[in-house]
Amino acid sequence: MAYIKINRDKFYHNLNQLALKAGGLERLAVVLKDNAYGHGLEIIAKLSSEYGIQEAVVVTLSEAMSIKEYFSHILLLHATPFEDSKFSFAITSLEALRGCNPKAKIELKVDTGMHRNGISMDELKEAIDIIKSRKLNLIGVMTHFRSADVTSSELAWQIYNFKRVKESFTKFKNIRYHSHNSSALLRSSSFDEDIARVGISIYGYNELPPIHHTPTLLPIIELWAKRSSTRVVKKAQMVGYGGDFTAPSDMVVSTYDLGYGDGWMRGDSKSPYKTVDGLEILGRVSMDFISLTSDRNEICIMNNAQVVAKQFGTISYEITTLLSSELERVVI
Ligand SMILES: *Cc1c(COP(=O)(O)O)cnc(C)c1O
């Protein structure tokens, strides 16, 4: 079976760099949604906790339940609030505020410009009225940036809006504020919020354009495939579905056990992906197999999702998140 290696030292290097930016390890909330961006939810939760991280962010209740033992606090972005000593719940609409359990810890998500989730700044007064009259257990106020990874004034504009939001809550006690994702934290020069919600950066990717002076992060994932069979393909014979690859000469070709069924991109066989060692994928990617000119037992298919993302016209996030949870993960 194809499998994934997770590099512990590189992961800790990233957490350390981010903690330096944030002003302390206790200010990092690791974002572990979607199987920890495909890296493996429980593995990354355990490694984070062993390093001393106390806070995590997930989307669903089932994600939160499976990592509860590792953290002192978990923020759920999309779940129905209930009373729990460790969980807090993002609230993203007035409707949700009106219906929510008063004992549940909630964090109000305010829309400061992304227009995806969150109550609008015009609704703030009403939201505060509901929180007060229903005696809701508000512990945090948060927002999310739409363009933190783009060099423009948009981030500053949203930070300014969030500053105004914070001013509406000065009468509340013990509220924590958070807005920064990876790119915003990496760009910041004087981070001063309670936590930063760091996702892609902990896995080793910096999505900012190179003009920003940022710490070096190290991708922690390697994807390996195993050889299932080997043959000699004669000159002019064709390999795989549609016969998209024609052998220019007699060559040794092996089939390796990775395909789009495992979450590897099928791509376009006319511009083949090259493995870490420069081996071109021959012809089309099948559901469970690819063909390479090699007879080695194991091949490292990729060790940097950003490189893969360039090839397939997408972003590092999608490349790792697509990787099947069925693939075995080992920590090295
Ligand atoms: C996914 C997510 C993050 C993490 O973003 P990265 O760019 O991966 O650091 C932070 N906050 C919210 C609300 C998110 O949904």
JSON list of C-alpha atoms and ligand atoms in Angstrom, two decimals, residues 29-34 37 57-59 75 77 90 109 114 116-117 142-145 148-149 178-184 196-203 205 207 317, ligand 1:
[
{"chain": "A", "resi": 29, "resn": "ALA", "atom": "CA", "xyz": [-4.07, 27.05, 18.02]},
{"chain": "A", "resi": 30, "resn": "VAL", "atom": "CA", "xyz": [-3.30, 24.32, 15.52]},
{"chain": "A", "resi": 31, "resn": "VAL", "atom": "CA", "xyz": [-5.93, 23.92, 12.81]},
{"chain": "A", "resi": 32, "resn": "LEU", "atom": "CA", "xyz": [-6.57, 20.19, 12.33]},
{"chain": "A", "resi": 33, "resn": "LYS", "atom": "CA", "xyz": [-9.72, 20.20, 10.22]},
{"chain": "A", "resi": 34, "resn": "ASP", "atom": "CA", "xyz": [-10.13, 17.78, 7.34]},
{"chain": "A", "resi": 37, "resn": "TYR", "atom": "CA", "xyz": [-5.14, 18.90, 5.99]},
{"chain": "A", "resi": 57, "resn": "VAL", "atom": "CA", "xyz": [-9.33, 24.13, 15.85]},
{"chain": "A", "resi": 58, "resn": "VAL", "atom": "CA", "xyz": [-11.53, 21.71, 13.92]},
{"chain": "A", "resi": 59, "resn": "VAL", "atom": "CA", "xyz": [-14.78, 21.91, 11.99]},
{"chain": "A", "resi": 75, "resn": "LEU", "atom": "CA", "xyz": [-12.66, 25.37, 18.94]},
{"chain": "A", "resi": 77, "resn": "LEU", "atom": "CA", "xyz": [-16.05, 25.92, 13.60]},
{"chain": "A", "resi": 90, "resn": "ALA", "atom": "CA", "xyz": [-18.00, 29.41, 16.61]},
{"chain": "A", "resi": 109, "resn": "LYS", "atom": "CA", "xyz": [-17.50, 35.08, 14.36]},
{"chain": "A", "resi": 114, "resn": "MET", "atom": "CA", "xyz": [-14.83, 38.02, 3.63]},
{"chain": "A", "resi": 116, "resn": "ARG", "atom": "CA", "xyz": [-18.61, 33.87, 3.85]},
{"chain": "A", "resi": 117, "resn": "ASN", "atom": "CA", "xyz": [-19.49, 33.17, 7.50]},
{"chain": "A", "resi": 142, "resn": "MET", "atom": "CA", "xyz": [-13.11, 36.13, 16.00]},
{"chain": "A", "resi": 143, "resn": "THR", "atom": "CA", "xyz": [-12.89, 36.95, 12.32]},
{"chain": "A", "resi": 144, "resn": "HIS", "atom": "CA", "xyz": [-11.26, 35.46, 9.26]},
{"chain": "A", "resi": 145, "resn": "PHE", "atom": "CA", "xyz": [-9.25, 37.23, 6.54]},
{"chain": "A", "resi": 148, "resn": "ALA", "atom": "CA", "xyz": [-3.98, 37.40, 4.05]},
{"chain": "A", "resi": 149, "resn": "ASP", "atom": "CA", "xyz": [-1.78, 35.70, 1.45]},
{"chain": "A", "resi": 178, "resn": "HIS", "atom": "CA", "xyz": [-8.39, 35.98, 17.28]},
{"chain": "A", "resi": 179, "resn": "SER", "atom": "CA", "xyz": [-8.25, 36.63, 13.59]},
{"chain": "A", "resi": 180, "resn": "HIS", "atom": "CA", "xyz": [-4.90, 35.50, 12.21]},
{"chain": "A", "resi": 181, "resn": "ASN", "atom": "CA", "xyz": [-4.44, 32.46, 9.99]},
{"chain": "A", "resi": 182, "resn": "SER", "atom": "CA", "xyz": [-0.99, 31.31, 8.86]},
{"chain": "A", "resi": 183, "resn": "SER", "atom": "CA", "xyz": [-0.35, 33.99, 6.27]},
{"chain": "A", "resi": 184, "resn": "ALA", "atom": "CA", "xyz": [-1.52, 36.81, 8.53]},
{"chain": "A", "resi": 196, "resn": "ALA", "atom": "CA", "xyz": [-3.42, 32.60, 16.05]},
{"chain": "A", "resi": 197, "resn": "ARG", "atom": "CA", "xyz": [-5.26, 29.85, 14.18]},
{"chain": "A", "resi": 198, "resn": "VAL", "atom": "CA", "xyz": [-2.44, 28.28, 12.24]},
{"chain": "A", "resi": 199, "resn": "GLY", "atom": "CA", "xyz": [-3.16, 25.65, 9.61]},
{"chain": "A", "resi": 200, "resn": "ILE", "atom": "CA", "xyz": [-1.12, 25.33, 6.45]},
{"chain": "A", "resi": 201, "resn": "SER", "atom": "CA", "xyz": [2.06, 26.73, 8.05]},
{"chain": "A", "resi": 202, "resn": "ILE", "atom": "CA", "xyz": [2.35, 24.00, 10.67]},
{"chain": "A", "resi": 203, "resn": "TYR", "atom": "CA", "xyz": [2.46, 21.49, 7.82]},
{"chain": "A", "resi": 205, "resn": "TYR", "atom": "CA", "xyz": [3.92, 25.74, 3.70]},
{"chain": "A", "resi": 207, "resn": "GLU", "atom": "CA", "xyz": [1.76, 30.75, 0.93]},
{"chain": "A", "resi": 317, "resn": "TYR", "atom": "CA", "xyz": [-3.97, 22.81, 0.75]},
{"chain": "B", "resi": 1, "resn": "LIG", "atom": "C1", "xyz": [-8.87, 26.85, 7.92]},
{"chain": "B", "resi": 1, "resn": "LIG", "atom": "C2", "xyz": [-8.96, 28.03, 8.80]},
{"chain": "B", "resi": 1, "resn": "LIG", "atom": "C3", "xyz": [-7.80, 28.63, 9.35]},
{"chain": "B", "resi": 1, "resn": "LIG", "atom": "C4", "xyz": [-6.39, 28.20, 8.99]},
{"chain": "B", "resi": 1, "resn": "LIG", "atom": "O1", "xyz": [-5.97, 28.83, 7.80]},
{"chain": "B", "resi": 1, "resn": "LIG", "atom": "P1", "xyz": [-4.50, 28.58, 7.22]},
{"chain": "B", "resi": 1, "resn": "LIG", "atom": "O2", "xyz": [-4.43, 29.47, 6.04]},
{"chain": "B", "resi": 1, "resn": "LIG", "atom": "O3", "xyz": [-4.42, 27.15, 6.84]},
{"chain": "B", "resi": 1, "resn": "LIG", "atom": "O4", "xyz": [-3.55, 28.93, 8.31]},
{"chain": "B", "resi": 1, "resn": "LIG", "atom": "C5", "xyz": [-7.98, 29.65, 10.28]},
{"chain": "B", "resi": 1, "resn": "LIG", "atom": "N1", "xyz": [-9.22, 30.09, 10.60]},
{"chain": "B", "resi": 1, "resn": "LIG", "atom": "C6", "xyz": [-10.33, 29.56, 10.08]},
{"chain": "B", "resi": 1, "resn": "LIG", "atom": "C7", "xyz": [-11.66, 30.10, 10.46]},
{"chain": "B", "resi": 1, "resn": "LIG", "atom": "C8", "xyz": [-10.25, 28.53, 9.14]},
{"chain": "B", "resi": 1, "resn": "LIG", "atom": "O5", "xyz": [-11.35, 28.01, 8.60]}
]
